[in-house]
mmCIF file of C-alpha atoms in Angstrom:
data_model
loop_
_atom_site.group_PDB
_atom_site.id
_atom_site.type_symbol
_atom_site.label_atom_id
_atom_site.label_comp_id
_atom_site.label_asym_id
_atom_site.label_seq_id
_atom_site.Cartn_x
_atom_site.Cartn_y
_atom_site.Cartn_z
ATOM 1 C CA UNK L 210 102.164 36.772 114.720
ATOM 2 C CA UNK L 211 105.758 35.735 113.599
ATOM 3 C CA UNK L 212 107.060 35.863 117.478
ATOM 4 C CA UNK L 213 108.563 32.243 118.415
ATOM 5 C CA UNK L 214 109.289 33.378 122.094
ATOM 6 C CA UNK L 215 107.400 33.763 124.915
ATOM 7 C CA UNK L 216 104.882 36.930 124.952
ATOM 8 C CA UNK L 217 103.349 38.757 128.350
ATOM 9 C CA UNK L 218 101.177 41.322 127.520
ATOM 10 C CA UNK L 219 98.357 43.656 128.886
ATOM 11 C CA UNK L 220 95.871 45.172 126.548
ATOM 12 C CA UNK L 221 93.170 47.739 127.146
ATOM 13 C CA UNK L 222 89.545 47.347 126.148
ATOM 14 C CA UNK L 223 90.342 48.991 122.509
ATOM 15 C CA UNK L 224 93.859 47.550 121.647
ATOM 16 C CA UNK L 225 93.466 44.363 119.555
ATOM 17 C CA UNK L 226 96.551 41.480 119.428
ATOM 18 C CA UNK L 227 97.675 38.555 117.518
ATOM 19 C CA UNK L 228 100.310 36.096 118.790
ATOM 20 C CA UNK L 229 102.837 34.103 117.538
ATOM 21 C CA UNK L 230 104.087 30.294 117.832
ATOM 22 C CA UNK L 231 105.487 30.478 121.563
ATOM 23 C CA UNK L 232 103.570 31.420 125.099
ATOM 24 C CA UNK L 233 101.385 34.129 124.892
ATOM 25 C CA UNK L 234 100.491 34.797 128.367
ATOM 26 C CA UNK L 235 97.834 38.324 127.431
ATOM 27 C CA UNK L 236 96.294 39.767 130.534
ATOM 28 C CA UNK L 237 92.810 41.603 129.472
ATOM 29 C CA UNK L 238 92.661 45.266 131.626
ATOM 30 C CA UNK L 239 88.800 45.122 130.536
ATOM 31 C CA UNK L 240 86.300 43.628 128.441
ATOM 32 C CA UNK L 241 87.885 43.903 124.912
ATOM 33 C CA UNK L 242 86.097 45.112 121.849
ATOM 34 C CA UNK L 243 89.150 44.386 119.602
ATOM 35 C CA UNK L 244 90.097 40.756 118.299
ATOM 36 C CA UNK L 245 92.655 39.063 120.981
ATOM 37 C CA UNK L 246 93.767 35.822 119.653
ATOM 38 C CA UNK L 247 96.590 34.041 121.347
ATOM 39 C CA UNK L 248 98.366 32.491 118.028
ATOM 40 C CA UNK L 249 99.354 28.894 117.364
ATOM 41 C CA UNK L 250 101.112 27.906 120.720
ATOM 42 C CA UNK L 251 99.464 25.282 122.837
ATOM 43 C CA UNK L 252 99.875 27.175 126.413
ATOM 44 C CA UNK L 253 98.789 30.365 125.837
ATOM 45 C CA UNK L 254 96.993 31.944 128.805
ATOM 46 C CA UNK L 255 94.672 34.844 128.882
ATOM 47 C CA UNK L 256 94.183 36.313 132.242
ATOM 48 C CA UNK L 257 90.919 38.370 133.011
ATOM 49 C CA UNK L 258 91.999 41.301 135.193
ATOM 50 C CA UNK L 259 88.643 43.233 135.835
ATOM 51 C CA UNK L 260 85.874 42.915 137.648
ATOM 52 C CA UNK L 261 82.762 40.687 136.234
ATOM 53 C CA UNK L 262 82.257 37.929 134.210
ATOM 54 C CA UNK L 263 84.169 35.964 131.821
ATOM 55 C CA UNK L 264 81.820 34.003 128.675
ATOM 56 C CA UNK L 265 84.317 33.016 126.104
ATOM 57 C CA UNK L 266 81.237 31.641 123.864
ATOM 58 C CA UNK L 267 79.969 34.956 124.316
ATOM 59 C CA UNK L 268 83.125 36.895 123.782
ATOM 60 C CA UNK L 269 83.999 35.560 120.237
ATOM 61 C CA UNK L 270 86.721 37.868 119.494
ATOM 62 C CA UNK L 271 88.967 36.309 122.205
ATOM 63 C CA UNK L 272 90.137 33.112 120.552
ATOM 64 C CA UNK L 273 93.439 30.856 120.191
ATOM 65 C CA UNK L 274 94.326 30.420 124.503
ATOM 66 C CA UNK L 275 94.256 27.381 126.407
ATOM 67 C CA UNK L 276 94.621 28.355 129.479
ATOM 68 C CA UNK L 277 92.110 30.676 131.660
ATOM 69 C CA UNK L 278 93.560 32.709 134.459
ATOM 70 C CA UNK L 279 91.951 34.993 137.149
ATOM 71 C CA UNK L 280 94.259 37.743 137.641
ATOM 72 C CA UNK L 281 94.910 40.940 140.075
ATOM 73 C CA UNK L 282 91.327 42.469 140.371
ATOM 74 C CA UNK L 283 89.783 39.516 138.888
ATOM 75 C CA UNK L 284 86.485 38.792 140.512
ATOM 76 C CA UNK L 285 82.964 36.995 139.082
ATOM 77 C CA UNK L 286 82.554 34.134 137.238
ATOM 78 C CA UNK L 287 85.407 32.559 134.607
ATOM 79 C CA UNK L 288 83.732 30.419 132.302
ATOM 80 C CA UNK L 289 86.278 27.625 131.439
ATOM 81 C CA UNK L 290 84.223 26.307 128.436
ATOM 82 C CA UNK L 291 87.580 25.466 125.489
ATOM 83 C CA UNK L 292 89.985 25.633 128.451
ATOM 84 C CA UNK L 293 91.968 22.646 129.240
ATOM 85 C CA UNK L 294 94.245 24.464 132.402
ATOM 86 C CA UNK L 295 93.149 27.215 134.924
ATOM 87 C CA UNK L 296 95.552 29.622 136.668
ATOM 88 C CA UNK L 297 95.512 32.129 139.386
ATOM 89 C CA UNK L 298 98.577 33.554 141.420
ATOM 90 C CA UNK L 299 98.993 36.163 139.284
ATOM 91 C CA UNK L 300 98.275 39.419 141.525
ATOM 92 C CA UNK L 301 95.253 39.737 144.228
ATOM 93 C CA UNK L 302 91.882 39.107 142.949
ATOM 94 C CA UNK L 303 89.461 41.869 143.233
ATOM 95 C CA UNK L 304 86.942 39.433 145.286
ATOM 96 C CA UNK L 305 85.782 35.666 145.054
ATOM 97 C CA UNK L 306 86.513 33.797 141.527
ATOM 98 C CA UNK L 307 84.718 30.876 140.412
ATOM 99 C CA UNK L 308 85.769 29.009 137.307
ATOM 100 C CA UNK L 309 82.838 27.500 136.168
ATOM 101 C CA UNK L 310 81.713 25.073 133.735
ATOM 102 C CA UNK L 311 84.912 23.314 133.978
ATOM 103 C CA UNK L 312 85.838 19.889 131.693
ATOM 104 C CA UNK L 313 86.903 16.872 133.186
ATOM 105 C CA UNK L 314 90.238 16.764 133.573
ATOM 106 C CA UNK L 315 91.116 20.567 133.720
ATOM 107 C CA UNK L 316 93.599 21.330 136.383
ATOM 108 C CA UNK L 317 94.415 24.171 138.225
ATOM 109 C CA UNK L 318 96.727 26.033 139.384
ATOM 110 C CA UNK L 319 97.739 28.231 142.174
ATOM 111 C CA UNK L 320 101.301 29.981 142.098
ATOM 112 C CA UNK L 321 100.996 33.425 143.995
ATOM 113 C CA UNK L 322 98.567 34.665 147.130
ATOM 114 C CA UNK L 323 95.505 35.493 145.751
ATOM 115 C CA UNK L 324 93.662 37.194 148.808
ATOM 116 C CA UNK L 325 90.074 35.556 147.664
ATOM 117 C CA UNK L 326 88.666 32.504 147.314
ATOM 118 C CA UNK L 327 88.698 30.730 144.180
ATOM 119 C CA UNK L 328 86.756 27.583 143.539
ATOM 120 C CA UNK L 329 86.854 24.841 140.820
ATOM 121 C CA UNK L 330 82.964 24.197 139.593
ATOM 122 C CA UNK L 331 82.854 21.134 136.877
ATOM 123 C CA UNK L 332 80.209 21.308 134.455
ATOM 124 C CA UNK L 333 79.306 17.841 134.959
ATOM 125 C CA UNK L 334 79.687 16.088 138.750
ATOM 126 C CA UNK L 335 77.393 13.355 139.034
ATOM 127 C CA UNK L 336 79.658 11.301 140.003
ATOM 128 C CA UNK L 337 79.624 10.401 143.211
ATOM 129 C CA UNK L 338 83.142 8.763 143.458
ATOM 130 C CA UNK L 339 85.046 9.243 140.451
ATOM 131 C CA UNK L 340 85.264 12.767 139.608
ATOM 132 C CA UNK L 341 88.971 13.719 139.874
ATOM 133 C CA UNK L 342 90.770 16.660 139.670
ATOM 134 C CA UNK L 343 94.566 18.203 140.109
ATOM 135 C CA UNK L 344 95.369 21.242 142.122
ATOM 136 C CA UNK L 345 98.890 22.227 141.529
ATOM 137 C CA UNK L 346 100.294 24.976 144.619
ATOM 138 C CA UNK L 347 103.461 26.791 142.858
ATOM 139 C CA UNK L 348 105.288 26.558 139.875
ATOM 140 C CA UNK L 349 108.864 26.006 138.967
ATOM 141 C CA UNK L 350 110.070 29.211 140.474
ATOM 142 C CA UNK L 351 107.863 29.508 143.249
ATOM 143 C CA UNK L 352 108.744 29.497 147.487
ATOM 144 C CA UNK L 353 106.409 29.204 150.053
ATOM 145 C CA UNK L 354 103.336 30.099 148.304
ATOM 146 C CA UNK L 355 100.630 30.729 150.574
ATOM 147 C CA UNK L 356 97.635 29.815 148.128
ATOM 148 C CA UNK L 357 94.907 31.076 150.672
ATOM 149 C CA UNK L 358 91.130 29.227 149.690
ATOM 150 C CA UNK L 359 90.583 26.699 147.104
ATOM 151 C CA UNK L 360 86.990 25.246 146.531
ATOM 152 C CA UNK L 361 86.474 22.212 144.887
ATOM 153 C CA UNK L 362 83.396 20.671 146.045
ATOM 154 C CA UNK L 363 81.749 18.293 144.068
ATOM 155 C CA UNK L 364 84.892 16.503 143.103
ATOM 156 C CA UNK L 365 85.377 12.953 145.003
ATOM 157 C CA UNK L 366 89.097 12.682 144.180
ATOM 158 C CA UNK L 367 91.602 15.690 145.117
ATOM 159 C CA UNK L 368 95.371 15.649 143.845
ATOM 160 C CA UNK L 369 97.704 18.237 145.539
ATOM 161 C CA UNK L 370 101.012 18.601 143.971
ATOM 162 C CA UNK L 371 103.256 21.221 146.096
ATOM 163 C CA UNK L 372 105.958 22.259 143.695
ATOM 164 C CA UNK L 373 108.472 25.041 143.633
ATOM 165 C CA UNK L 374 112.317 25.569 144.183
ATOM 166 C CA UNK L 375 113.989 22.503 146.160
ATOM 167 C CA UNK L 376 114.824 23.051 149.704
ATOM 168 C CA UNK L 377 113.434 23.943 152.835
ATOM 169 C CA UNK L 378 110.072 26.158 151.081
ATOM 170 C CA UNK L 379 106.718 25.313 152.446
ATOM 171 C CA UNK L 380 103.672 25.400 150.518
ATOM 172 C CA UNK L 381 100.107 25.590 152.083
ATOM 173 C CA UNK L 382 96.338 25.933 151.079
ATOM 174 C CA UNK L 383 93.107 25.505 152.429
ATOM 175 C CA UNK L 384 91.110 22.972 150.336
ATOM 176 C CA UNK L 385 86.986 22.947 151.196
ATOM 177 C CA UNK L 386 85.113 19.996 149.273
ATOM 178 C CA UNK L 387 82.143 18.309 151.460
ATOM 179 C CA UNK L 388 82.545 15.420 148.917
ATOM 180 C CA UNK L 389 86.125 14.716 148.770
ATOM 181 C CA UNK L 390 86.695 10.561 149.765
ATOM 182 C CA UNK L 391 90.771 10.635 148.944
ATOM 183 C CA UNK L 392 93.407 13.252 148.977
ATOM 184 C CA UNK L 393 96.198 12.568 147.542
ATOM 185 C CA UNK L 394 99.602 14.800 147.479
ATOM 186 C CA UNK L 395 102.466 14.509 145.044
ATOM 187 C CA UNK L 396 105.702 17.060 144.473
ATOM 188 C CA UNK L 397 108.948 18.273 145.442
ATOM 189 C CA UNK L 398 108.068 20.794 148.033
ATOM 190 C CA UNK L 399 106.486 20.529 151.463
ATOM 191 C CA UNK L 400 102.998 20.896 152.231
ATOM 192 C CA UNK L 401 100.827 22.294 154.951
ATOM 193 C CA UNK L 402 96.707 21.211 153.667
ATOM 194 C CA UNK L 403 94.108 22.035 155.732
ATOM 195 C CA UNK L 404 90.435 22.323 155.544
ATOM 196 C CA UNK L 405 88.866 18.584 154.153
ATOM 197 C CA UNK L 406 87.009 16.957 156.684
ATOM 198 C CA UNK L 407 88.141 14.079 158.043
ATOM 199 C CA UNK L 408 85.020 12.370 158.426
ATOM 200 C CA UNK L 409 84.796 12.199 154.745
ATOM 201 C CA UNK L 410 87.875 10.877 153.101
ATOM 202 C CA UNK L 411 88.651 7.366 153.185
ATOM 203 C CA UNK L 412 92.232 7.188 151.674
ATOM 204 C CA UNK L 413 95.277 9.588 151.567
ATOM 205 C CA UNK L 414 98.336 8.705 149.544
ATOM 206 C CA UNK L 415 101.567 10.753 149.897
ATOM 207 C CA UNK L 416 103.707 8.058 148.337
ATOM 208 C CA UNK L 417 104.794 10.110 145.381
ATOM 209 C CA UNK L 418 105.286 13.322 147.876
ATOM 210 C CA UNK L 419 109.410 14.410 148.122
ATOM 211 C CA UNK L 420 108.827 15.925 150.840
ATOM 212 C CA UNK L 421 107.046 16.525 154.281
ATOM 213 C CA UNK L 422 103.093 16.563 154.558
#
């Protein structure tokens, strides 16, 4: 708890852990019975890293993290309920993810091949034109991420932002959403998208892209 840096952990079902005032990035091996609390930073991410579900109002003793990430073996349902970012990247998921009951707003990210597909569920999309979210592909590190399958359907307004390490890196991802009606793309590395239907989307807008779309 009196850590200031930047923490990345991995804890078994029966180890408990309590972190300080920088990143705690924790990564849970299995459904903990021990009290995991991710301390008084404001990006701490815990990463599920088993197979099955994910219920933080459920799971009370996990508490303090912001961000929700699907991890290597990762595969069921992530229930985003608290969380205000979403991550996966981090290692090959063990089969599909879905983060579910997501808040408006909540972005996600995708730095690493995950091997699955993940999708982006809101908890409320009655919109049928305004419902907005941001998918960032990479991080500050990152070159040539290949992010595989994203789904966001139900979301009318998709923003990709390629990032990574300047130069001649190419991102891509394949982006499925039946209800998307403008795409548009923002960030300092190149981007190969494919995936939304055509038919569907009435604007793009790569003004604030760097690079080459």
């Amino acid at each position: 708890t009196a850590s200031t840096g930047a923490n990345d952990v991995k804890v078994g079902a029966a180890q408990a852990y309590a972190g300080g005032s920088g990143v705690d990035t924790v990564t849970l091996a299995a459904v903990p019975t021990k009290a995991i609390n991710g301390g008084a930073g404001s990006a701490d991410e815990v990463v599920i890293a088993y197979a099955g579900n994910f219920d933080p109002v459920a799971l009370t003793n996990v508490t303090g993290f912001e961000v929700l990430g699907a991890g290597a073996g990762a595969n069921g349902s992530l229930i985003a309920t608290g969380f205000t970012q979403l991550h996966a990247g981090d290692g090959t998921l063990g089969g599909a993810v879905s983060f579910t009951n997501v808040a408006a707003g909540t972005g996600l990210t995708v730095d690493g091949a995950t091997g699955q597909i993940v999708s982006y569920v809101l908890k409320d999309a009655t919109s049928t034109t305004s419902d907005a979210m941001t998918l960032t592909i990479g991080n500050a590190a990152s070159k040539n991420v290949a992010a595989g399958t994203v789904d966001v359907t139900g979301v009318e307004l998709v923003t990709i932002n390629s990032v990574g390490v300047a130069g001649t890196n190419t991102n891509t991802v394949t982006v499925t959403d039946a209800n998307a009606l403008a795409l548009n793309v923002t960030g300092n590395v190149a981007l190969t998208v494919t995936g939304l239907a055509s038919s569907t989307i009435k604007t793009v807008d790569l003004s604030a892209a760097t690079k080459m779309v």
